Short mmCIF file of C-alpha atoms and ligand atoms in Angstrom, two decimals:
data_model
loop_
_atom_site.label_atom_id
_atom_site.label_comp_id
_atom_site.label_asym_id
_atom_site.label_seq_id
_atom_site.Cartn_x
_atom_site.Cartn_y
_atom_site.Cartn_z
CA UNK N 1 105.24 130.45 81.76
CA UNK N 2 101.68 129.37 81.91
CA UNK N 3 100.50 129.41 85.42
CA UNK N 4 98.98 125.83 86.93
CA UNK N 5 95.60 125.77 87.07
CA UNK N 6 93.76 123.67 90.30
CA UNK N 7 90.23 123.03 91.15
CA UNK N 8 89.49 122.85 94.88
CA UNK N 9 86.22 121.21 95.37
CA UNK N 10 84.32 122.60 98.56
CA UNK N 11 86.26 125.65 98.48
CA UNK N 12 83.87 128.07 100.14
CA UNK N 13 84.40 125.80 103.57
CA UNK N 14 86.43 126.38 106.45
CA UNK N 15 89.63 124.17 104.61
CA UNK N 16 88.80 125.16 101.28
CA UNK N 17 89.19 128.74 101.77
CA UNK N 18 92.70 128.48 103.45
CA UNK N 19 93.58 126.49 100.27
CA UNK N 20 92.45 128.72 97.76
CA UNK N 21 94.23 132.03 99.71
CA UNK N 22 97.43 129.38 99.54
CA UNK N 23 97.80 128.87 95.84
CA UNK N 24 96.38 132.15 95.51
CA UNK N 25 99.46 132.82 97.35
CA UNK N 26 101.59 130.55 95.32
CA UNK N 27 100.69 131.92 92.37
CA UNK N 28 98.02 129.34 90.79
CA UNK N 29 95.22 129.95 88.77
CA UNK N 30 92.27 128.94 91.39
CA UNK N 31 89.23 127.48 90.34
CA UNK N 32 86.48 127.48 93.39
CA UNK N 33 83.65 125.13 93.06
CA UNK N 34 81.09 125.08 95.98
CA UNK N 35 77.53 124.59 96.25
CA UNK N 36 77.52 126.50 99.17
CA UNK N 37 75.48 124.01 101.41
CA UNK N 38 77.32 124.26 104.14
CA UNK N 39 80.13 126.39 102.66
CA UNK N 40 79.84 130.41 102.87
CA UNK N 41 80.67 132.47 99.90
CA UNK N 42 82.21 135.42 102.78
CA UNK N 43 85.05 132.89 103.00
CA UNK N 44 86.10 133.37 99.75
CA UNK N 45 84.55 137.05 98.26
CA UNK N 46 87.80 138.64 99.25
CA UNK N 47 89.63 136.73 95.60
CA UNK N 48 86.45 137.72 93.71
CA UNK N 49 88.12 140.26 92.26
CA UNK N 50 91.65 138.27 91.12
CA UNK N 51 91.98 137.56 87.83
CA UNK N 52 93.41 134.00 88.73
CA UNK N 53 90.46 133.02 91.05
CA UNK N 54 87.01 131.89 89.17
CA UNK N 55 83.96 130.22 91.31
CA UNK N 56 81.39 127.76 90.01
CA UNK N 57 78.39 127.01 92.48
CA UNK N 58 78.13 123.59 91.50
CA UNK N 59 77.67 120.10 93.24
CA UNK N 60 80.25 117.98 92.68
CA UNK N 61 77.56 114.75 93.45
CA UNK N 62 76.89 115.95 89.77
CA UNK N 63 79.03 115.52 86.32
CA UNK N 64 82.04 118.26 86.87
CA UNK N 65 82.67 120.21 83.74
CA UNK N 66 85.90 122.29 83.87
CA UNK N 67 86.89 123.67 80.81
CA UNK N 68 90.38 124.22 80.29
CA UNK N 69 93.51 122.03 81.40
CA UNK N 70 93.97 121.27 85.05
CA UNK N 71 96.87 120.16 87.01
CA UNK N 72 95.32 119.61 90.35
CA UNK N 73 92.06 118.63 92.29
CA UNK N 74 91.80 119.04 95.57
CA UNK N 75 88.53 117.22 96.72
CA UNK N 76 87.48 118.98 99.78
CA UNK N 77 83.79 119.27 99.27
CA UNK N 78 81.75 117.24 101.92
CA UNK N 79 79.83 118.49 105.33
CA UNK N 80 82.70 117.46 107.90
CA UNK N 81 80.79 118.24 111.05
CA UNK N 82 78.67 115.81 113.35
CA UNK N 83 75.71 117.84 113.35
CA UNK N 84 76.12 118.45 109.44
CA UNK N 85 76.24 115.14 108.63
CA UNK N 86 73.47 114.07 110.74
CA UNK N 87 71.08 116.74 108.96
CA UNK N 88 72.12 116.14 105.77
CA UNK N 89 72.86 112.25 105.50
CA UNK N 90 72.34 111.62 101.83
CA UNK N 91 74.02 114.63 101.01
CA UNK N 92 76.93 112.81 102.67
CA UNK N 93 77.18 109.80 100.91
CA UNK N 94 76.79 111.13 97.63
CA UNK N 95 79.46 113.38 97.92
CA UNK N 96 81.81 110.69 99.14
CA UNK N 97 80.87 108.25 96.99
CA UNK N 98 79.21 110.17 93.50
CA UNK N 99 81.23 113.64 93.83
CA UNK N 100 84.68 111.47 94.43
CA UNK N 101 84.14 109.24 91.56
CA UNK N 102 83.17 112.53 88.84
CA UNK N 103 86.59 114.01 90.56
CA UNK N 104 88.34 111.32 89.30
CA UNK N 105 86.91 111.00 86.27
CA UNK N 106 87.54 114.52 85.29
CA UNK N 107 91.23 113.98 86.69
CA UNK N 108 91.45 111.26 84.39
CA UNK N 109 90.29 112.87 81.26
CA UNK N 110 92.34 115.85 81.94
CA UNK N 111 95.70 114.15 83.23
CA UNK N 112 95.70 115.77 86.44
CA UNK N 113 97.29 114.66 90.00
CA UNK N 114 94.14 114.65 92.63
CA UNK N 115 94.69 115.40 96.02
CA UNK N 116 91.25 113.80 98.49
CA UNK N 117 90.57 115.43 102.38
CA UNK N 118 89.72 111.90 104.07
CA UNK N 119 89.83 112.17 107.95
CA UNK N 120 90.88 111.01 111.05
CA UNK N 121 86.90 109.69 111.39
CA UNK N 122 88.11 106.28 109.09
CA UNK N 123 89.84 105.12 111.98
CA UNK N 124 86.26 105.14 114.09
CA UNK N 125 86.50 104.85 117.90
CA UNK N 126 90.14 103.39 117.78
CA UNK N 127 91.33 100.70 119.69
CA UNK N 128 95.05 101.37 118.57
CA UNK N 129 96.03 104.52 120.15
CA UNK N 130 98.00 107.16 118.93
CA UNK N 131 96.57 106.26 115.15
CA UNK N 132 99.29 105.38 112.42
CA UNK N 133 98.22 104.76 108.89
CA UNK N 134 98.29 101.28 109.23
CA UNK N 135 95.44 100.60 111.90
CA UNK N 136 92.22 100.37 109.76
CA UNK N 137 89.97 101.22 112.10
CA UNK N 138 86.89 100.40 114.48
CA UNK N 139 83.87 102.14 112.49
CA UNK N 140 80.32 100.95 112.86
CA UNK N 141 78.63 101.32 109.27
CA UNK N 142 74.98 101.87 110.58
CA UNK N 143 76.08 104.23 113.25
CA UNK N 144 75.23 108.13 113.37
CA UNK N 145 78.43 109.03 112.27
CA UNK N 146 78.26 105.97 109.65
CA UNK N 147 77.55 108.30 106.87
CA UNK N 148 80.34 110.06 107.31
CA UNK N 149 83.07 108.01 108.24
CA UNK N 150 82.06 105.11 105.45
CA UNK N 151 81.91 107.84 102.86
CA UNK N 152 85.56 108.63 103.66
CA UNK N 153 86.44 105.23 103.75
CA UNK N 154 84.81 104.17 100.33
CA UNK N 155 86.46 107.64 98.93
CA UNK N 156 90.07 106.52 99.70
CA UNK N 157 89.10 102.83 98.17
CA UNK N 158 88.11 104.59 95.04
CA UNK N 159 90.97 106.83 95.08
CA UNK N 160 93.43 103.76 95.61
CA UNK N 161 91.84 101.99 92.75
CA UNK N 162 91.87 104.82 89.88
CA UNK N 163 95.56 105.06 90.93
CA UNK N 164 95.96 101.20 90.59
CA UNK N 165 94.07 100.57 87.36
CA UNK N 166 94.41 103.85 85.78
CA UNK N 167 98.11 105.21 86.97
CA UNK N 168 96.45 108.30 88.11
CA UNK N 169 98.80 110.20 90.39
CA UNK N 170 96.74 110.15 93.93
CA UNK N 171 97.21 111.60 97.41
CA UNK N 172 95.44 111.13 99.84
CA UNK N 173 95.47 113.27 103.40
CA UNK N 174 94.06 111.88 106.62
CA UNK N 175 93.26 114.99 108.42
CA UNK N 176 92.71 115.29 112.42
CA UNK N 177 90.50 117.89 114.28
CA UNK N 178 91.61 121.14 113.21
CA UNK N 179 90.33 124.99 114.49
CA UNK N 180 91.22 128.32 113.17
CA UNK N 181 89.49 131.21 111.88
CA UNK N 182 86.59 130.85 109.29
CA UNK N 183 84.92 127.68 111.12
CA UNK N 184 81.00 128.23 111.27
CA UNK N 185 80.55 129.46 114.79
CA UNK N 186 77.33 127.10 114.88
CA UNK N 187 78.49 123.76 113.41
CA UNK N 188 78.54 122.03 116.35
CA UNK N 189 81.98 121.40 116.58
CA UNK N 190 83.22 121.82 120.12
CA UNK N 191 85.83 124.44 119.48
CA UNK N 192 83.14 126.65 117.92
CA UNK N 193 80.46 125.67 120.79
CA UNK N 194 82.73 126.61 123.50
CA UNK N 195 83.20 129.82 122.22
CA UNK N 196 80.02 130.47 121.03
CA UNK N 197 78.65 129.53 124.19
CA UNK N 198 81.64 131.96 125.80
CA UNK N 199 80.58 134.66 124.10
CA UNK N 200 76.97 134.75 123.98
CA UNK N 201 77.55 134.33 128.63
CA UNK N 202 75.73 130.50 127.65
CA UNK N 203 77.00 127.74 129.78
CA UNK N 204 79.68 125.60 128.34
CA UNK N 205 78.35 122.32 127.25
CA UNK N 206 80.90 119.14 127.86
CA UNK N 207 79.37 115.85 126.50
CA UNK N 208 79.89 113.17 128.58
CA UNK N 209 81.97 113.18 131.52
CA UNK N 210 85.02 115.00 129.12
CA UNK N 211 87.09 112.12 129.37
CA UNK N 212 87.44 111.76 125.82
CA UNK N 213 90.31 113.43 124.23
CA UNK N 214 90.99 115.24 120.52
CA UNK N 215 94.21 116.36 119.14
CA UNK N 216 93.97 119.79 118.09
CA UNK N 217 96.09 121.48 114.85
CA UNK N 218 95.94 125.11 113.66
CA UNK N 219 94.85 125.35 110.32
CA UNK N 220 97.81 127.26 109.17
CA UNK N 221 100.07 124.21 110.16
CA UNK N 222 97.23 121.73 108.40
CA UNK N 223 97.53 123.76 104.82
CA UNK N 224 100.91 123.31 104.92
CA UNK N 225 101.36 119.95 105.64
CA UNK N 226 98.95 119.31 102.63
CA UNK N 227 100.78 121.55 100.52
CA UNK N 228 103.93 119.22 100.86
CA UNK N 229 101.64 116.28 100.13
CA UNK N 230 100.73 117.51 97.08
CA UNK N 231 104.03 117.63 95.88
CA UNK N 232 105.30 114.81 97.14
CA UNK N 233 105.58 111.46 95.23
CA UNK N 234 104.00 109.65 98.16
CA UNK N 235 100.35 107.69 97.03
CA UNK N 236 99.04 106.28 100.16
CA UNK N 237 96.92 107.66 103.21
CA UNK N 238 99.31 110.13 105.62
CA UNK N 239 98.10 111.46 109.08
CA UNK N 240 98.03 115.23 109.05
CA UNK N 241 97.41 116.48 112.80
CA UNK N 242 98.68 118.00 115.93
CA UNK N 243 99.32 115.31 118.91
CA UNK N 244 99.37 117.64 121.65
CA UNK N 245 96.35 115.60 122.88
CA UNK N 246 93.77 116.76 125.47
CA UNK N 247 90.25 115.76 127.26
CA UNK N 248 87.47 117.60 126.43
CA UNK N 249 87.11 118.41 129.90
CA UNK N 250 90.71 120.48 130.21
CA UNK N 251 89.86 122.28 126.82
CA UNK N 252 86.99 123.44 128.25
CA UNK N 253 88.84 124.87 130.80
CA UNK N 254 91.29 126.40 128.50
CA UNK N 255 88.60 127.76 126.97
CA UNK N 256 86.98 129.46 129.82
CA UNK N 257 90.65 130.91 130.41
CA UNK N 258 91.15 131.96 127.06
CA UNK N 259 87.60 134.25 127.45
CA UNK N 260 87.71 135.27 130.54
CA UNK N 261 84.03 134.15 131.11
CA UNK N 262 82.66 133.24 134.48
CA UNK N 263 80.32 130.39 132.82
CA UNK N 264 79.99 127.18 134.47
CA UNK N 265 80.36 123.90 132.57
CA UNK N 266 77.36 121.81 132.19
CA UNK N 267 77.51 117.79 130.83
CA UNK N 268 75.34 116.58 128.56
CA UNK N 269 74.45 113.09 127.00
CA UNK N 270 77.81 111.79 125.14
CA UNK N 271 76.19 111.25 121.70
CA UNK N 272 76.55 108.01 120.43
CA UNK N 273 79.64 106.18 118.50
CA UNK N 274 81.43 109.30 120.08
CA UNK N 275 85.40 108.49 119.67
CA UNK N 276 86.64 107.91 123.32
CA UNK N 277 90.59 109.37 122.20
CA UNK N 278 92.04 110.30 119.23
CA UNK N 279 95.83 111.24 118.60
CA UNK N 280 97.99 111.38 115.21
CA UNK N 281 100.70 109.66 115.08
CA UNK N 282 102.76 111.95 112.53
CA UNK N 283 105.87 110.00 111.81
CA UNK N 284 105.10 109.50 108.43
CA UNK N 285 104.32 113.20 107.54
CA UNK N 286 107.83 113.69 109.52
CA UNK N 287 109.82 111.39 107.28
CA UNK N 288 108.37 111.69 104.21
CA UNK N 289 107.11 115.30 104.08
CA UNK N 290 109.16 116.75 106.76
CA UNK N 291 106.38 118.26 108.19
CA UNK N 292 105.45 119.19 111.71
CA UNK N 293 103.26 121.70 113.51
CA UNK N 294 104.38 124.68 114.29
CA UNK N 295 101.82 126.57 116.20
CA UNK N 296 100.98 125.70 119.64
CA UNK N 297 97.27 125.34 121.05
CA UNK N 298 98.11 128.38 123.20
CA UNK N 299 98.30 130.42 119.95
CA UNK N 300 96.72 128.91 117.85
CA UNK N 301 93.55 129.33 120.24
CA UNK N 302 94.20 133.20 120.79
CA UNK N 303 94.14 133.59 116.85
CA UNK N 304 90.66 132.04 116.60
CA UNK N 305 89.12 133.66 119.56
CA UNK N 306 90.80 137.46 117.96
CA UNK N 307 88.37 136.17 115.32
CA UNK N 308 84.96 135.05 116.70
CA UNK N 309 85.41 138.02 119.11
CA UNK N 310 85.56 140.76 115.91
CA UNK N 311 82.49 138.30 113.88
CA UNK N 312 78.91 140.84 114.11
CA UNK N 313 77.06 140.30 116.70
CA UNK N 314 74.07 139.33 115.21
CA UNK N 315 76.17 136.37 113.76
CA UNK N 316 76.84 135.08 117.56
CA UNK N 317 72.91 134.44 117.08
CA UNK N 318 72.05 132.72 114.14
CA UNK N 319 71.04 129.31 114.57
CA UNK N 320 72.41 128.07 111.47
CA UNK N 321 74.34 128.92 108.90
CA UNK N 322 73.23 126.57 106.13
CA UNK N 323 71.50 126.68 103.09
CA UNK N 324 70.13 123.05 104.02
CA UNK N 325 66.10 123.62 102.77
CA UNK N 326 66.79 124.19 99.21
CA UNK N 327 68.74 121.02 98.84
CA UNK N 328 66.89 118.34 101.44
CA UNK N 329 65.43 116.51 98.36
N1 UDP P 401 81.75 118.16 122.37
C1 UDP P 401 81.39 118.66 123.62
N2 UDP P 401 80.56 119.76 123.66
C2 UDP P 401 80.08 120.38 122.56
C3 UDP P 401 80.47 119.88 121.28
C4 UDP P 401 81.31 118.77 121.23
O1 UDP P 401 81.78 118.15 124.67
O2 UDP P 401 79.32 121.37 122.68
C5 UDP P 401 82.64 116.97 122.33
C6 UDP P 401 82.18 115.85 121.40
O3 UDP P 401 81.30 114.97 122.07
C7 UDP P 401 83.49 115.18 121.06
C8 UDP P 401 84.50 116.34 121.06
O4 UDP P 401 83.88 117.39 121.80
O5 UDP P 401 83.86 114.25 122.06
C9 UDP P 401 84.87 116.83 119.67
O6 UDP P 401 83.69 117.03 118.97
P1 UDP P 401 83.60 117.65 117.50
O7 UDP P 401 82.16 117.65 117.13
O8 UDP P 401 84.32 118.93 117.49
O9 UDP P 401 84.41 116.68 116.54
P2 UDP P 401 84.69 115.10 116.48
O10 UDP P 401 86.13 115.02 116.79
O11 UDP P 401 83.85 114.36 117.50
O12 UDP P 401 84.34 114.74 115.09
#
């Protein structure tokens, strides 16, 4: 039998990697596409050599050509990281808005069932607390994170509507703050910062007073719960997240546990538009996909740190990771 073919968009990332080893796993025919802005081919060099696994550097804010059929599309490519987003704005938007709509289009022409990463960031700073699917969110447009979160939100509009007015099969996968191996040590995200800052004997940097919570989910756990999506016959938004929720604050602690450094915590401004608590509420991936995570924070957290700890040390170092010059038009 001939083997499915998918495209994951974004695929050199910290997500898209997981999902391409997974249907390498599965037995798929995996076609990569990245422009590696904030992507990193390392993630992915190990399938190089498969004979199901094919990469195009290409930017999806561009016409996709595939040739070939397809079955799937997994539309993962965007920066998903504060500081990301804030350097590269534009780059934001377009792929939200542009690289979702050429997705779709080449979904369309090739009769394929498109699967889009939207995010826990459409709900904004909530005021409904744990988030279901239902609440649509406190999100301020013109806001530093604006870029972001109204990208995501104008993504799963579009997605909605080529499933309403074309009958394209859609899914659509509201993801929550998720940590495992493979995240770029320096994209700001707190998990990496903590242990970057661990590591390198830095002081740990809390913005804020740490009051504000996140809801963490191993990335193992988060793969699966998407690969049931997929497959399921269900169209609209569905939460995909750990609730074991905890302050900023306390994870820092944990954090400092976890290492074994002495380092002291320091506080910093809270930047602004910062969400003040976000938790999953996960009833509807427990009904309909019956999914839950498996892995707790405790292990979870000792899987990541095995794998900062064994990165190069100049790595622990480098200020950035991106290839942002070459595409800051
Ligand atoms: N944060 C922090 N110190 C850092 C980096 C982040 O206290 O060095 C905080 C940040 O203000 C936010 C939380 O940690 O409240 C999670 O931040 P992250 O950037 O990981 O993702 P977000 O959930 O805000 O998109």
């Amino acid at each position: 039998m001939d083997k499915k073919r998918i495209l994951i968009t974004g695929a050199a990332g910290f997500l898209g990697s997981h999902l391409c080893d997974r249907f390498i796993a599965d037995e798929y025919h995996v076609i990569a596409m990245d422009n590696l802005i904030t992507g990193r081919l390392k993630n992915i060099e190990h399938l190089f050599p498969l004979e199901n696994f094919e990469f195009y550097n290409h930017d999806v804010s561009n016409f996709i050509h595939v040739p070939g059929k397809l079955d799937y599309i997994l539309h993962f490519a965007s920066p998903a990281s504060p500081i990301d987003y804030l350097k590269i704005p534009i780059q934001t938007l377009k792929v939200g808005s542009l690289g979702i709509h050429n997705c779709l289009g080449l979904a369309r022409a090739k009769k394929a069932r498109v699967l889009i990463a939207s995010t826990s960031e459409v709900y904004g700073d909530p005021e409904v607390h744990p988030q279901t699917e239902e609440y649509w969110g406190n999100v301020n447009p013109i806001g530093p994170r604006g870029v972001y979160d109204e990208a995501k939100r104008f993504q799963e509009a579009m997605t909605m509507a080529y499933h309403t007015y074309h009958g394209l099969e859609t899914r659509i996968v509201r993801i929550f703050n998720t940590y495992g191996p493979r995240m770029r040590l320096n994209d700001g995200r707190v998990l990496p910062a903590f242990i970057g800052q661990a590591l390198r004997g830095e002081d740990i940097t809390v913005f804020g007073d740490g009051s504000q919570t996140r809801s963490f989910c191993y990335v193992d756990d988060l793969i699966e719960g998407i690969v049931r999506l997929l497959h399921s016959d269900y169209e609209k938004p569905v939460n995909i997240g750990n609730p074991d929720e905890i302050s900023i604050q306390d994870f820092a602690e944990e954090i400092i546990k976890l290492t074994g450094t002495d380092q002291k915590v320091v506080y910093k401004d809270l930047p602004q538009n910062d969400p003040k608590q976000r938790q999953p509420n996960i009833d509807k991936a427990r009904s309909i996909l019956n999914w839950e995570p498996k892995i707790s924070r405790s292990d979870g957290l000792k899987l990541t740190y095995q794998y900062f700890k064994n990165l190069p040390e100049d790595e622990l170092y480098k200020k950035d990771h991106y290839n942002f010059e070459k595409f800051i038009k």
